[in-house]
């Protein structure tokens, strides 16, 4: 009888241990990325055509379909995009992709930058989480617009400045003066310097990893 009781205790311990291991393994297993999400890496720069109200104006001014940009962060919990919208936030990659026009996106990867530096750039971008979107495209840190967030994150986190600063007056804003004047409630600030998604994408130090745009943007 004592032998039977001892055997039952051993069986119970084995079953409890097996259950714990299965549960632990299930909890620790990272979510498997699929499709383009499996191609991206932390620090990649991702572009899309936004469906926002100002997207068309950005496309016209820059002669590019790229009107929004963010930074990829790959974690055991999933893949995310750190982006400056309202407010600056961390969006699941699949949700971010689906939000773009026709779900299209361009993925570009910094060349000659160590993974640790890319990770620091992402952490720098995350430092601005919760800040409001800068609809006036200023260069202060109290609010952020999308391409400003990416440029500043890499400048501070990795010591690399992507894209180039351009004067608003040098962009193709001739047909947008009314909209711009309404936004600024006054004359168009032609000397305002800003960085655009198109300028970031044109930087030769960023290499294309993936694109499903019908032609190279």
PDB file of C-alpha atoms in Angstrom:
ATOM      1  CA  UNK A   1       0.000   0.000   0.000  1.00  0.00           C
ATOM      2  CA  UNK A   2       2.817   2.387   0.914  1.00  0.00           C
ATOM      3  CA  UNK A   3       4.464   1.550  -2.412  1.00  0.00           C
ATOM      4  CA  UNK A   4       1.271   2.482  -4.294  1.00  0.00           C
ATOM      5  CA  UNK A   5       0.968   5.820  -2.448  1.00  0.00           C
ATOM      6  CA  UNK A   6       4.622   6.630  -3.136  1.00  0.00           C
ATOM      7  CA  UNK A   7       4.116   5.794  -6.811  1.00  0.00           C
ATOM      8  CA  UNK A   8       1.113   8.090  -7.030  1.00  0.00           C
ATOM      9  CA  UNK A   9       3.119  10.945  -5.486  1.00  0.00           C
ATOM     10  CA  UNK A  10       5.907  10.464  -8.025  1.00  0.00           C
ATOM     11  CA  UNK A  11       3.394  10.425 -10.879  1.00  0.00           C
ATOM     12  CA  UNK A  12       1.815  13.639  -9.591  1.00  0.00           C
ATOM     13  CA  UNK A  13       5.207  15.354  -9.386  1.00  0.00           C
ATOM     14  CA  UNK A  14       6.061  14.322 -12.944  1.00  0.00           C
ATOM     15  CA  UNK A  15       2.739  15.621 -14.259  1.00  0.00           C
ATOM     16  CA  UNK A  16       3.079  18.932 -12.405  1.00  0.00           C
ATOM     17  CA  UNK A  17       6.644  19.356 -13.667  1.00  0.00           C
ATOM     18  CA  UNK A  18       5.639  18.597 -17.248  1.00  0.00           C
ATOM     19  CA  UNK A  19       2.754  21.068 -17.046  1.00  0.00           C
ATOM     20  CA  UNK A  20       5.092  23.765 -15.698  1.00  0.00           C
ATOM     21  CA  UNK A  21       7.600  23.192 -18.480  1.00  0.00           C
ATOM     22  CA  UNK A  22       4.922  23.311 -21.180  1.00  0.00           C
ATOM     23  CA  UNK A  23       3.448  26.486 -19.731  1.00  0.00           C
ATOM     24  CA  UNK A  24       6.878  28.072 -19.368  1.00  0.00           C
ATOM     25  CA  UNK A  25       7.828  27.177 -22.928  1.00  0.00           C
ATOM     26  CA  UNK A  26       4.574  28.573 -24.286  1.00  0.00           C
ATOM     27  CA  UNK A  27       5.019  31.823 -22.384  1.00  0.00           C
ATOM     28  CA  UNK A  28       8.627  32.328 -23.433  1.00  0.00           C
ATOM     29  CA  UNK A  29       8.182  31.492 -27.119  1.00  0.00           C
ATOM     30  CA  UNK A  30       8.466  34.664 -29.239  1.00  0.00           C
ATOM     31  CA  UNK A  31       5.742  35.479 -31.718  1.00  0.00           C
ATOM     32  CA  UNK A  32       6.788  34.356 -35.178  1.00  0.00           C
ATOM     33  CA  UNK A  33       6.738  37.141 -37.757  1.00  0.00           C
ATOM     34  CA  UNK A  34       5.405  36.459 -41.228  1.00  0.00           C
ATOM     35  CA  UNK A  35       5.657  38.136 -44.626  1.00  0.00           C
ATOM     36  CA  UNK A  36       7.440  41.466 -44.750  1.00  0.00           C
ATOM     37  CA  UNK A  37       7.420  41.611 -40.933  1.00  0.00           C
ATOM     38  CA  UNK A  38       9.914  38.736 -41.015  1.00  0.00           C
ATOM     39  CA  UNK A  39      12.289  40.787 -43.190  1.00  0.00           C
ATOM     40  CA  UNK A  40      12.536  43.895 -41.016  1.00  0.00           C
ATOM     41  CA  UNK A  41      15.100  44.517 -38.292  1.00  0.00           C
ATOM     42  CA  UNK A  42      15.347  46.923 -35.391  1.00  0.00           C
ATOM     43  CA  UNK A  43      16.386  50.324 -36.706  1.00  0.00           C
ATOM     44  CA  UNK A  44      14.950  49.886 -40.198  1.00  0.00           C
ATOM     45  CA  UNK A  45      13.274  52.987 -41.598  1.00  0.00           C
ATOM     46  CA  UNK A  46       9.799  52.319 -43.000  1.00  0.00           C
ATOM     47  CA  UNK A  47       7.827  54.561 -45.339  1.00  0.00           C
ATOM     48  CA  UNK A  48       4.234  54.572 -46.542  1.00  0.00           C
ATOM     49  CA  UNK A  49       1.603  56.739 -48.179  1.00  0.00           C
ATOM     50  CA  UNK A  50      -0.427  57.981 -45.268  1.00  0.00           C
ATOM     51  CA  UNK A  51      -4.181  58.334 -45.405  1.00  0.00           C
ATOM     52  CA  UNK A  52      -4.071  61.519 -43.316  1.00  0.00           C
ATOM     53  CA  UNK A  53      -5.546  64.835 -44.422  1.00  0.00           C
ATOM     54  CA  UNK A  54      -2.163  66.416 -45.089  1.00  0.00           C
ATOM     55  CA  UNK A  55      -0.736  63.419 -46.982  1.00  0.00           C
ATOM     56  CA  UNK A  56      -1.704  64.682 -50.431  1.00  0.00           C
ATOM     57  CA  UNK A  57      -0.071  68.052 -49.792  1.00  0.00           C
ATOM     58  CA  UNK A  58       3.180  66.356 -48.734  1.00  0.00           C
ATOM     59  CA  UNK A  59       3.136  64.206 -51.866  1.00  0.00           C
ATOM     60  CA  UNK A  60       2.600  67.240 -54.087  1.00  0.00           C
ATOM     61  CA  UNK A  61       5.282  69.312 -52.347  1.00  0.00           C
ATOM     62  CA  UNK A  62       7.920  66.555 -52.533  1.00  0.00           C
ATOM     63  CA  UNK A  63       6.896  64.829 -55.797  1.00  0.00           C
ATOM     64  CA  UNK A  64       6.869  61.534 -53.908  1.00  0.00           C
ATOM     65  CA  UNK A  65       4.220  59.073 -52.689  1.00  0.00           C
ATOM     66  CA  UNK A  66       6.099  58.782 -49.398  1.00  0.00           C
ATOM     67  CA  UNK A  67       4.256  60.918 -46.883  1.00  0.00           C
ATOM     68  CA  UNK A  68       4.901  59.105 -43.590  1.00  0.00           C
ATOM     69  CA  UNK A  69       7.893  57.400 -41.971  1.00  0.00           C
ATOM     70  CA  UNK A  70       8.779  55.570 -38.766  1.00  0.00           C
ATOM     71  CA  UNK A  71      11.380  53.350 -37.087  1.00  0.00           C
ATOM     72  CA  UNK A  72      11.074  49.579 -36.659  1.00  0.00           C
ATOM     73  CA  UNK A  73      11.566  47.848 -33.319  1.00  0.00           C
ATOM     74  CA  UNK A  74      11.652  44.029 -33.247  1.00  0.00           C
ATOM     75  CA  UNK A  75      11.006  42.471 -29.818  1.00  0.00           C
ATOM     76  CA  UNK A  76      10.088  39.016 -28.457  1.00  0.00           C
ATOM     77  CA  UNK A  77       6.542  40.354 -28.058  1.00  0.00           C
ATOM     78  CA  UNK A  78       6.274  41.373 -31.698  1.00  0.00           C
ATOM     79  CA  UNK A  79       7.351  43.963 -34.254  1.00  0.00           C
ATOM     80  CA  UNK A  80       6.461  47.624 -33.819  1.00  0.00           C
ATOM     81  CA  UNK A  81       6.889  50.993 -35.527  1.00  0.00           C
ATOM     82  CA  UNK A  82       7.811  54.035 -33.453  1.00  0.00           C
ATOM     83  CA  UNK A  83       6.134  56.945 -35.221  1.00  0.00           C
ATOM     84  CA  UNK A  84       5.184  60.572 -34.752  1.00  0.00           C
ATOM     85  CA  UNK A  85       1.439  60.815 -35.173  1.00  0.00           C
ATOM     86  CA  UNK A  86      -0.954  62.238 -32.598  1.00  0.00           C
ATOM     87  CA  UNK A  87       0.712  61.515 -30.259  1.00  0.00           C
ATOM     88  CA  UNK A  88       4.131  59.934 -30.819  1.00  0.00           C
ATOM     89  CA  UNK A  89       3.506  56.236 -30.243  1.00  0.00           C
ATOM     90  CA  UNK A  90       4.615  52.647 -30.762  1.00  0.00           C
ATOM     91  CA  UNK A  91       2.310  50.879 -33.224  1.00  0.00           C
ATOM     92  CA  UNK A  92       2.166  47.131 -34.018  1.00  0.00           C
ATOM     93  CA  UNK A  93       3.813  46.610 -37.412  1.00  0.00           C
ATOM     94  CA  UNK A  94       0.831  44.861 -39.042  1.00  0.00           C
ATOM     95  CA  UNK A  95      -1.480  47.661 -37.910  1.00  0.00           C
ATOM     96  CA  UNK A  96       0.924  50.301 -39.175  1.00  0.00           C
ATOM     97  CA  UNK A  97       1.238  48.624 -42.575  1.00  0.00           C
ATOM     98  CA  UNK A  98      -2.525  48.211 -42.963  1.00  0.00           C
ATOM     99  CA  UNK A  99      -3.066  51.899 -42.211  1.00  0.00           C
ATOM    100  CA  UNK A 100      -1.106  52.999 -45.285  1.00  0.00           C
ATOM    101  CA  UNK A 101      -2.763  53.474 -48.668  1.00  0.00           C
ATOM    102  CA  UNK A 102      -3.190  49.993 -50.222  1.00  0.00           C
ATOM    103  CA  UNK A 103      -0.966  48.635 -47.447  1.00  0.00           C
ATOM    104  CA  UNK A 104       2.138  49.535 -49.440  1.00  0.00           C
ATOM    105  CA  UNK A 105       5.432  50.260 -47.768  1.00  0.00           C
ATOM    106  CA  UNK A 106       9.115  50.810 -48.393  1.00  0.00           C
ATOM    107  CA  UNK A 107      11.673  49.361 -45.968  1.00  0.00           C
ATOM    108  CA  UNK A 108      15.173  50.865 -45.908  1.00  0.00           C
ATOM    109  CA  UNK A 109      18.141  49.852 -43.772  1.00  0.00           C
ATOM    110  CA  UNK A 110      21.047  52.053 -42.615  1.00  0.00           C
ATOM    111  CA  UNK A 111      24.343  50.865 -44.048  1.00  0.00           C
ATOM    112  CA  UNK A 112      27.559  50.820 -42.033  1.00  0.00           C
ATOM    113  CA  UNK A 113      25.743  51.310 -38.725  1.00  0.00           C
ATOM    114  CA  UNK A 114      26.187  48.717 -35.978  1.00  0.00           C
ATOM    115  CA  UNK A 115      23.119  46.980 -34.579  1.00  0.00           C
ATOM    116  CA  UNK A 116      23.802  48.469 -31.150  1.00  0.00           C
ATOM    117  CA  UNK A 117      23.720  51.974 -32.633  1.00  0.00           C
ATOM    118  CA  UNK A 118      20.454  51.200 -34.432  1.00  0.00           C
ATOM    119  CA  UNK A 119      18.977  50.007 -31.148  1.00  0.00           C
ATOM    120  CA  UNK A 120      20.098  53.233 -29.464  1.00  0.00           C
ATOM    121  CA  UNK A 121      18.398  55.231 -32.214  1.00  0.00           C
ATOM    122  CA  UNK A 122      15.140  53.392 -31.570  1.00  0.00           C
ATOM    123  CA  UNK A 123      15.459  54.005 -27.830  1.00  0.00           C
ATOM    124  CA  UNK A 124      16.055  57.667 -28.569  1.00  0.00           C
ATOM    125  CA  UNK A 125      12.872  57.772 -30.658  1.00  0.00           C
ATOM    126  CA  UNK A 126      10.962  56.106 -27.814  1.00  0.00           C
ATOM    127  CA  UNK A 127      12.121  58.855 -25.476  1.00  0.00           C
ATOM    128  CA  UNK A 128       9.611  61.092 -27.280  1.00  0.00           C
ATOM    129  CA  UNK A 129       6.629  58.756 -26.798  1.00  0.00           C
ATOM    130  CA  UNK A 130       3.517  60.638 -25.775  1.00  0.00           C
ATOM    131  CA  UNK A 131       4.593  63.976 -27.231  1.00  0.00           C
ATOM    132  CA  UNK A 132       2.092  65.758 -29.497  1.00  0.00           C
ATOM    133  CA  UNK A 133       2.362  65.767 -33.270  1.00  0.00           C
ATOM    134  CA  UNK A 134       3.932  68.942 -34.652  1.00  0.00           C
ATOM    135  CA  UNK A 135       1.541  70.123 -37.353  1.00  0.00           C
ATOM    136  CA  UNK A 136       3.641  73.268 -37.876  1.00  0.00           C
ATOM    137  CA  UNK A 137       6.846  71.311 -38.607  1.00  0.00           C
ATOM    138  CA  UNK A 138       8.978  73.161 -36.089  1.00  0.00           C
ATOM    139  CA  UNK A 139      12.386  71.861 -34.980  1.00  0.00           C
ATOM    140  CA  UNK A 140      11.938  72.025 -31.214  1.00  0.00           C
ATOM    141  CA  UNK A 141      11.627  68.883 -29.099  1.00  0.00           C
ATOM    142  CA  UNK A 142       8.324  69.751 -27.431  1.00  0.00           C
ATOM    143  CA  UNK A 143       6.425  68.244 -30.391  1.00  0.00           C
ATOM    144  CA  UNK A 144       7.472  65.958 -33.254  1.00  0.00           C
ATOM    145  CA  UNK A 145       6.573  65.255 -36.870  1.00  0.00           C
ATOM    146  CA  UNK A 146       7.390  61.914 -38.467  1.00  0.00           C
ATOM    147  CA  UNK A 147      10.591  62.558 -40.411  1.00  0.00           C
ATOM    148  CA  UNK A 148      11.918  64.851 -37.674  1.00  0.00           C
ATOM    149  CA  UNK A 149      11.613  61.982 -35.187  1.00  0.00           C
ATOM    150  CA  UNK A 150      13.596  59.613 -37.425  1.00  0.00           C
ATOM    151  CA  UNK A 151      16.343  62.110 -38.250  1.00  0.00           C
ATOM    152  CA  UNK A 152      16.797  63.195 -34.629  1.00  0.00           C
ATOM    153  CA  UNK A 153      16.700  59.623 -33.305  1.00  0.00           C
ATOM    154  CA  UNK A 154      19.563  58.542 -35.544  1.00  0.00           C
ATOM    155  CA  UNK A 155      21.490  61.772 -35.051  1.00  0.00           C
ATOM    156  CA  UNK A 156      21.443  61.409 -31.271  1.00  0.00           C
ATOM    157  CA  UNK A 157      21.453  57.620 -30.969  1.00  0.00           C
ATOM    158  CA  UNK A 158      23.903  56.704 -33.734  1.00  0.00           C
ATOM    159  CA  UNK A 159      25.618  59.952 -34.702  1.00  0.00           C
ATOM    160  CA  UNK A 160      24.226  59.867 -38.248  1.00  0.00           C
ATOM    161  CA  UNK A 161      21.934  62.477 -39.804  1.00  0.00           C
ATOM    162  CA  UNK A 162      19.794  61.072 -42.607  1.00  0.00           C
ATOM    163  CA  UNK A 163      18.072  63.201 -45.203  1.00  0.00           C
ATOM    164  CA  UNK A 164      18.713  66.884 -45.653  1.00  0.00           C
ATOM    165  CA  UNK A 165      17.083  69.984 -44.294  1.00  0.00           C
ATOM    166  CA  UNK A 166      15.138  71.939 -46.918  1.00  0.00           C
ATOM    167  CA  UNK A 167      13.426  75.315 -46.965  1.00  0.00           C
ATOM    168  CA  UNK A 168       9.665  75.119 -47.209  1.00  0.00           C
ATOM    169  CA  UNK A 169       9.859  77.695 -49.983  1.00  0.00           C
ATOM    170  CA  UNK A 170      12.109  75.403 -52.041  1.00  0.00           C
ATOM    171  CA  UNK A 171       9.485  72.654 -52.120  1.00  0.00           C
ATOM    172  CA  UNK A 172       6.686  72.621 -54.687  1.00  0.00           C
ATOM    173  CA  UNK A 173       4.164  74.544 -52.610  1.00  0.00           C
ATOM    174  CA  UNK A 174       2.881  76.937 -55.272  1.00  0.00           C
ATOM    175  CA  UNK A 175      -0.495  75.215 -55.399  1.00  0.00           C
ATOM    176  CA  UNK A 176      -0.641  74.764 -51.639  1.00  0.00           C
ATOM    177  CA  UNK A 177      -0.200  78.325 -50.461  1.00  0.00           C
ATOM    178  CA  UNK A 178      -3.804  78.703 -49.362  1.00  0.00           C
ATOM    179  CA  UNK A 179      -3.720  75.533 -47.250  1.00  0.00           C
ATOM    180  CA  UNK A 180      -0.331  76.457 -45.775  1.00  0.00           C
ATOM    181  CA  UNK A 181      -1.419  80.016 -44.987  1.00  0.00           C
ATOM    182  CA  UNK A 182      -4.508  78.672 -43.218  1.00  0.00           C
ATOM    183  CA  UNK A 183      -2.410  76.297 -41.140  1.00  0.00           C
ATOM    184  CA  UNK A 184       0.051  79.014 -40.092  1.00  0.00           C
ATOM    185  CA  UNK A 185      -2.655  81.679 -39.941  1.00  0.00           C
ATOM    186  CA  UNK A 186      -0.516  84.076 -41.890  1.00  0.00           C
ATOM    187  CA  UNK A 187       2.053  84.299 -44.697  1.00  0.00           C
ATOM    188  CA  UNK A 188       3.745  81.109 -45.843  1.00  0.00           C
ATOM    189  CA  UNK A 189       6.968  80.691 -43.777  1.00  0.00           C
ATOM    190  CA  UNK A 190       9.167  80.112 -46.826  1.00  0.00           C
ATOM    191  CA  UNK A 191      12.367  80.074 -44.745  1.00  0.00           C
ATOM    192  CA  UNK A 192      11.149  77.313 -42.432  1.00  0.00           C
ATOM    193  CA  UNK A 193      13.627  74.417 -42.567  1.00  0.00           C
ATOM    194  CA  UNK A 194      12.320  70.876 -42.373  1.00  0.00           C
ATOM    195  CA  UNK A 195      13.136  67.306 -43.358  1.00  0.00           C
ATOM    196  CA  UNK A 196      10.688  65.262 -45.439  1.00  0.00           C
ATOM    197  CA  UNK A 197      10.099  61.514 -45.805  1.00  0.00           C
ATOM    198  CA  UNK A 198      11.187  61.805 -49.451  1.00  0.00           C
ATOM    199  CA  UNK A 199      14.476  63.395 -48.384  1.00  0.00           C
ATOM    200  CA  UNK A 200      15.168  60.533 -45.978  1.00  0.00           C
ATOM    201  CA  UNK A 201      14.395  57.941 -48.667  1.00  0.00           C
ATOM    202  CA  UNK A 202      16.761  59.673 -51.103  1.00  0.00           C
ATOM    203  CA  UNK A 203      19.734  59.276 -48.741  1.00  0.00           C
ATOM    204  CA  UNK A 204      22.220  56.886 -50.379  1.00  0.00           C
ATOM    205  CA  UNK A 205      23.252  55.567 -46.960  1.00  0.00           C
ATOM    206  CA  UNK A 206      19.881  53.845 -46.647  1.00  0.00           C
ATOM    207  CA  UNK A 207      19.490  50.649 -48.686  1.00  0.00           C
ATOM    208  CA  UNK A 208      16.173  49.256 -49.906  1.00  0.00           C
ATOM    209  CA  UNK A 209      15.258  46.003 -48.159  1.00  0.00           C
ATOM    210  CA  UNK A 210      11.688  45.709 -49.425  1.00  0.00           C
ATOM    211  CA  UNK A 211       9.197  47.710 -51.468  1.00  0.00           C
ATOM    212  CA  UNK A 212       5.795  46.909 -52.881  1.00  0.00           C
ATOM    213  CA  UNK A 213       5.265  50.286 -54.506  1.00  0.00           C
ATOM    214  CA  UNK A 214       4.583  49.870 -58.247  1.00  0.00           C
ATOM    215  CA  UNK A 215       7.803  51.735 -59.021  1.00  0.00           C
ATOM    216  CA  UNK A 216      10.734  53.009 -57.021  1.00  0.00           C
ATOM    217  CA  UNK A 217       9.424  56.043 -55.083  1.00  0.00           C
TER     218      UNK A 217
END
